[in-house]
Amino acid sequence: MRKYILPPLVLATLVWFAWYLIQMRPQPQPLEIKRESPYVEVIVAEKKYLPANLRTHGVVRPRTLTTLIAEVPGIIEGVAPFTEQDLAPSFRAGGFFRKNDLLVKIEEVDLLSNVAEAEANLRRSQLQLIQEQELAEQAKSEWGDRDWTQASELVRRIPQIRKAEAETHAARAFVAQAKKNLSRAEVLAPFDGRIIRTMVDRGQRVGGGTSAALAEVYSLDSAEIDLSLSQREIDFLGFVDGSNSELSKIKVETLNREGKPTHFGF
């Protein structure tokens, strides 16, 4: 009998003991969680145009690069500097000059001779014209009371007068050309610039079968820089098919090897 009663009793005791332990366990205290809102700073977005800096490199090249030539043949009498002033132009590689500075002087002997000869020819032509006009007046006087308009042009010396007038005009043009060539004996600087290299020096003959080139020079008023840009940078700058719109201006700051600014421009 005990064999049948003892197992259920033990099981019931265990169940009761488990229930007792559950009931007697300490109750957890509720934990209050404080939720703090994050700090947020709010600003109003405004559309602004800000500069974008692109670093690149390139080679500065003068926009105006030319060869200085002698417009008249002759022997070089002298080259700059012609004075001992500190700011005098110099006809040497690396020399600076200002517009209309005298750089090269060519001997004027032959050019002065050409001017004198041209002026002499002009005087002869003018004398010939006066003589023809006087002969025409004499022929008209000898024509007497007859209708002078009925005389031939040859009798009235019209062709002779026209020829003398044409020769006078031509002689006057030769005088102007000779004087112009005389002024070209002084080779003046065409702009503010600098000399890259010279081809001649004092005592050398130029033109007249020899080279008329004097020096290679460039202007200081403007320069061009070929910059290396990636396709992304080109698109960012607003270039379309290699050209920038007229409204777009790019500010350029050039630096020397020490990183110091040397020029600002667009």
Short mmCIF file of C-alpha atoms in Angstrom, two decimals:
data_model
loop_
_atom_site.label_atom_id
_atom_site.label_comp_id
_atom_site.label_asym_id
_atom_site.label_seq_id
_atom_site.Cartn_x
_atom_site.Cartn_y
_atom_site.Cartn_z
CA MET A 1 0.00 0.00 0.00
CA ARG A 2 2.85 2.32 0.91
CA LYS A 3 4.40 1.52 -2.44
CA TYR A 4 1.47 3.10 -4.23
CA ILE A 5 1.04 6.14 -2.03
CA LEU A 6 4.66 7.30 -1.62
CA PRO A 7 5.48 8.28 -5.28
CA PRO A 8 2.45 10.53 -5.76
CA LEU A 9 3.15 12.11 -2.39
CA VAL A 10 6.75 12.86 -3.29
CA LEU A 11 5.70 14.32 -6.64
CA ALA A 12 3.07 16.49 -4.98
CA THR A 13 5.64 17.68 -2.45
CA LEU A 14 8.07 18.66 -5.23
CA VAL A 15 5.37 20.54 -7.13
CA TRP A 16 4.37 22.42 -4.02
CA PHE A 17 7.98 23.28 -3.22
CA ALA A 18 8.53 24.58 -6.74
CA TRP A 19 5.41 26.69 -6.52
CA TYR A 20 6.58 28.02 -3.18
CA LEU A 21 9.94 29.05 -4.57
CA ILE A 22 8.27 30.83 -7.43
CA GLN A 23 5.98 32.72 -5.14
CA MET A 24 8.74 33.68 -2.75
CA ARG A 25 11.17 35.05 -5.40
CA PRO A 26 11.81 38.82 -5.18
CA GLN A 27 9.74 40.89 -7.54
CA PRO A 28 11.81 42.92 -10.07
CA GLN A 29 11.59 46.65 -9.61
CA PRO A 30 10.54 48.51 -12.76
CA LEU A 31 13.40 50.63 -14.22
CA GLU A 32 12.38 54.00 -15.49
CA ILE A 33 14.16 54.82 -18.76
CA LYS A 34 14.61 58.47 -19.50
CA ARG A 35 14.74 59.24 -23.21
CA GLU A 36 16.73 62.34 -23.99
CA SER A 37 16.14 64.12 -27.29
CA PRO A 38 19.35 64.73 -29.31
CA TYR A 39 20.59 68.33 -29.73
CA VAL A 40 20.00 69.48 -33.29
CA GLU A 41 21.14 72.80 -34.77
CA VAL A 42 19.01 73.98 -37.65
CA ILE A 43 20.05 76.49 -40.28
CA VAL A 44 18.22 77.77 -43.32
CA ALA A 45 19.84 76.63 -46.54
CA GLU A 46 20.61 79.48 -48.91
CA LYS A 47 21.91 79.30 -52.45
CA LYS A 48 25.37 80.85 -52.73
CA TYR A 49 28.12 80.97 -55.31
CA LEU A 50 31.39 79.88 -53.77
CA PRO A 51 34.82 79.78 -55.40
CA ALA A 52 36.16 76.42 -56.44
CA ASN A 53 39.92 76.00 -56.35
CA LEU A 54 41.60 73.75 -58.88
CA ARG A 55 45.32 73.12 -58.68
CA THR A 56 47.11 72.47 -61.94
CA HIS A 57 50.30 73.39 -63.76
CA GLY A 58 51.24 74.72 -67.16
CA VAL A 59 53.76 76.63 -69.24
CA VAL A 60 53.41 80.39 -69.69
CA ARG A 61 53.72 81.43 -73.33
CA PRO A 62 53.53 84.97 -74.73
CA ARG A 63 50.47 85.67 -76.83
CA THR A 64 52.47 87.93 -79.17
CA LEU A 65 55.71 86.38 -80.40
CA THR A 66 57.36 87.81 -83.51
CA THR A 67 60.61 88.30 -85.38
CA LEU A 68 61.95 91.84 -85.55
CA ILE A 69 63.19 92.60 -89.08
CA ALA A 70 65.01 95.41 -90.84
CA GLU A 71 62.79 97.07 -93.45
CA VAL A 72 65.75 98.62 -95.29
CA PRO A 73 69.12 97.09 -96.21
CA GLY A 74 72.34 98.40 -94.74
CA ILE A 75 75.11 97.98 -92.22
CA ILE A 76 74.17 98.06 -88.55
CA GLU A 77 75.67 101.17 -87.00
CA GLY A 78 74.69 100.44 -83.43
CA VAL A 79 72.41 98.49 -81.13
CA ALA A 80 70.78 99.35 -77.81
CA PRO A 81 71.68 100.53 -75.26
CA PHE A 82 72.57 103.91 -76.76
CA THR A 83 72.69 105.58 -73.33
CA GLU A 84 74.04 104.63 -69.91
CA GLN A 85 70.71 105.00 -68.13
CA ASP A 86 69.66 102.14 -65.86
CA LEU A 87 66.33 101.70 -67.63
CA ALA A 88 67.76 101.97 -71.14
CA PRO A 89 66.60 99.23 -73.55
CA SER A 90 69.06 96.43 -74.23
CA PHE A 91 69.44 94.58 -77.53
CA ARG A 92 70.60 91.40 -75.84
CA ALA A 93 68.95 88.10 -75.02
CA GLY A 94 66.70 88.73 -72.03
CA GLY A 95 66.77 92.49 -72.50
CA PHE A 96 63.63 94.51 -71.86
CA PHE A 97 62.34 97.41 -73.93
CA ARG A 98 59.42 99.81 -74.12
CA LYS A 99 57.29 100.66 -77.12
CA ASN A 100 59.08 102.98 -79.60
CA ASP A 101 62.47 102.44 -77.93
CA LEU A 102 65.38 102.58 -80.39
CA LEU A 103 66.80 99.06 -80.65
CA VAL A 104 68.90 99.02 -83.84
CA LYS A 105 70.44 101.85 -85.90
CA ILE A 106 71.29 101.25 -89.58
CA GLU A 107 73.72 103.47 -91.47
CA GLU A 108 71.93 106.30 -93.28
CA VAL A 109 74.50 107.15 -95.96
CA ASP A 110 72.84 105.22 -98.79
CA LEU A 111 69.38 106.21 -97.62
CA LEU A 112 70.27 109.91 -97.52
CA SER A 113 71.65 109.56 -101.03
CA ASN A 114 68.36 108.02 -102.15
CA VAL A 115 66.43 110.93 -100.63
CA ALA A 116 68.65 113.48 -102.38
CA GLU A 117 68.32 111.68 -105.71
CA ALA A 118 64.53 111.43 -105.36
CA GLU A 119 64.26 115.12 -104.54
CA ALA A 120 66.44 115.99 -107.55
CA ASN A 121 64.20 113.92 -109.82
CA LEU A 122 61.18 115.72 -108.38
CA ARG A 123 62.71 119.09 -109.18
CA ARG A 124 63.46 118.00 -112.74
CA SER A 125 59.92 116.72 -113.18
CA GLN A 126 58.47 119.96 -111.83
CA LEU A 127 60.70 121.95 -114.19
CA GLN A 128 59.62 119.79 -117.12
CA LEU A 129 55.96 120.39 -116.23
CA ILE A 130 56.50 124.15 -116.08
CA GLN A 131 58.29 124.10 -119.43
CA GLU A 132 55.49 122.14 -121.08
CA GLN A 133 52.89 124.52 -119.69
CA GLU A 134 54.89 127.49 -121.05
CA LEU A 135 55.24 125.82 -124.44
CA ALA A 136 51.48 125.27 -124.49
CA GLU A 137 50.92 128.97 -123.81
CA GLN A 138 53.39 129.87 -126.55
CA ALA A 139 51.66 127.56 -129.03
CA LYS A 140 48.30 129.12 -128.18
CA SER A 141 49.75 132.58 -128.75
CA GLU A 142 51.15 131.54 -132.11
CA TRP A 143 47.78 130.03 -133.06
CA GLY A 144 46.52 133.56 -133.33
CA ASP A 145 42.83 134.35 -133.75
CA ARG A 146 41.91 130.88 -134.88
CA ASP A 147 39.76 128.65 -132.66
CA TRP A 148 42.22 127.10 -130.22
CA THR A 149 39.85 124.25 -129.43
CA GLN A 150 40.09 123.11 -133.03
CA ALA A 151 43.83 122.51 -132.69
CA SER A 152 45.01 118.95 -132.10
CA GLU A 153 45.98 117.80 -128.62
CA LEU A 154 49.54 117.40 -129.78
CA VAL A 155 49.64 121.04 -130.91
CA ARG A 156 48.12 122.13 -127.59
CA ARG A 157 50.77 119.93 -125.91
CA ILE A 158 48.18 118.14 -123.82
CA PRO A 159 49.97 114.75 -123.97
CA GLN A 160 53.27 116.40 -123.04
CA ILE A 161 51.70 118.16 -120.06
CA ARG A 162 49.99 114.96 -118.87
CA LYS A 163 53.29 113.10 -119.12
CA ALA A 164 55.08 115.80 -117.14
CA GLU A 165 52.32 115.77 -114.49
CA ALA A 166 52.51 111.99 -114.16
CA GLU A 167 56.28 112.11 -113.82
CA THR A 168 55.93 114.81 -111.17
CA HIS A 169 53.45 112.71 -109.18
CA ALA A 170 55.73 109.68 -109.45
CA ALA A 171 58.77 111.70 -108.39
CA ARG A 172 56.86 113.07 -105.40
CA ALA A 173 55.92 109.50 -104.39
CA PHE A 174 59.58 108.42 -104.71
CA VAL A 175 60.58 111.27 -102.39
CA ALA A 176 58.01 110.15 -99.81
CA GLN A 177 59.22 106.55 -100.10
CA ALA A 178 62.87 107.58 -99.76
CA LYS A 179 62.10 109.61 -96.63
CA LYS A 180 60.09 106.71 -95.23
CA ASN A 181 63.02 104.37 -95.81
CA LEU A 182 65.30 106.87 -94.11
CA SER A 183 63.09 106.79 -91.01
CA ARG A 184 63.23 102.98 -91.10
CA ALA A 185 66.97 103.14 -90.52
CA GLU A 186 65.99 103.39 -86.86
CA VAL A 187 64.37 100.12 -85.82
CA LEU A 188 61.91 100.94 -83.04
CA ALA A 189 60.27 98.55 -80.61
CA PRO A 190 56.72 97.72 -81.73
CA PHE A 191 55.48 97.15 -78.16
CA ASP A 192 56.57 96.71 -74.56
CA GLY A 193 58.45 93.45 -74.59
CA ARG A 194 61.55 91.37 -74.10
CA ILE A 195 64.16 89.86 -76.41
CA ILE A 196 64.42 86.08 -76.66
CA ARG A 197 67.51 86.00 -78.88
CA THR A 198 69.34 88.26 -81.32
CA MET A 199 70.58 87.35 -84.81
CA VAL A 200 72.76 90.37 -85.62
CA ASP A 201 75.17 92.81 -84.02
CA ARG A 202 77.03 96.03 -84.74
CA GLY A 203 78.86 96.08 -88.08
CA GLN A 204 76.78 93.32 -89.67
CA ARG A 205 74.92 93.86 -92.93
CA VAL A 206 71.20 93.08 -93.12
CA GLY A 207 68.87 92.89 -96.11
CA GLY A 208 69.93 93.28 -99.71
CA GLY A 209 70.57 89.58 -100.29
CA THR A 210 71.17 88.71 -96.64
CA SER A 211 68.68 87.92 -93.91
CA ALA A 212 66.70 90.87 -92.60
CA ALA A 213 65.88 89.16 -89.28
CA LEU A 214 67.21 91.05 -86.27
CA ALA A 215 65.80 89.35 -83.18
CA GLU A 216 63.00 87.26 -81.77
CA VAL A 217 60.89 89.27 -79.34
CA TYR A 218 57.67 88.85 -77.40
CA SER A 219 55.15 91.22 -75.87
CA LEU A 220 54.64 91.67 -72.14
CA ASP A 221 51.03 92.84 -72.30
CA SER A 222 49.46 89.37 -72.23
CA ALA A 223 50.36 85.71 -71.99
CA GLU A 224 48.73 82.31 -72.38
CA ILE A 225 49.04 79.26 -70.14
CA ASP A 226 48.26 75.75 -71.36
CA LEU A 227 46.80 73.98 -68.32
CA SER A 228 46.42 70.26 -67.78
CA LEU A 229 42.84 69.48 -66.68
CA SER A 230 41.01 66.20 -66.32
CA GLN A 231 37.68 65.64 -68.02
CA ARG A 232 35.95 65.92 -64.66
CA GLU A 233 37.56 69.30 -64.01
CA ILE A 234 36.65 70.51 -67.49
CA ASP A 235 33.02 69.55 -66.93
CA PHE A 236 33.07 71.20 -63.51
CA LEU A 237 34.27 74.49 -65.03
CA GLY A 238 31.39 74.50 -67.47
CA PHE A 239 33.29 73.92 -70.69
CA VAL A 240 31.27 72.54 -73.58
CA ASP A 241 33.13 71.09 -76.57
CA GLY A 242 36.34 72.73 -75.37
CA SER A 243 34.92 76.26 -75.17
CA ASN A 244 33.67 78.17 -72.16
CA SER A 245 30.51 80.27 -72.23
CA GLU A 246 30.92 84.04 -72.40
CA LEU A 247 29.36 84.43 -68.95
CA SER A 248 31.87 82.15 -67.26
CA LYS A 249 35.05 83.72 -65.93
CA ILE A 250 37.75 81.72 -64.22
CA LYS A 251 40.03 83.58 -61.83
CA VAL A 252 43.63 82.45 -62.17
CA GLU A 253 46.38 82.91 -59.62
CA THR A 254 49.88 82.06 -60.80
CA LEU A 255 52.62 81.15 -58.34
CA ASN A 256 56.37 81.02 -58.72
CA ARG A 257 58.58 78.14 -57.63
CA GLU A 258 58.56 79.40 -54.05
CA GLY A 259 54.75 79.32 -54.03
CA LYS A 260 54.41 83.10 -53.94
CA PRO A 261 51.70 84.77 -56.05
CA THR A 262 53.03 86.50 -59.14
CA HIS A 263 49.88 87.36 -61.08
CA PHE A 264 46.11 87.52 -60.74
CA GLY A 265 43.80 87.52 -63.73
CA PHE A 266 40.91 85.94 -65.58
#
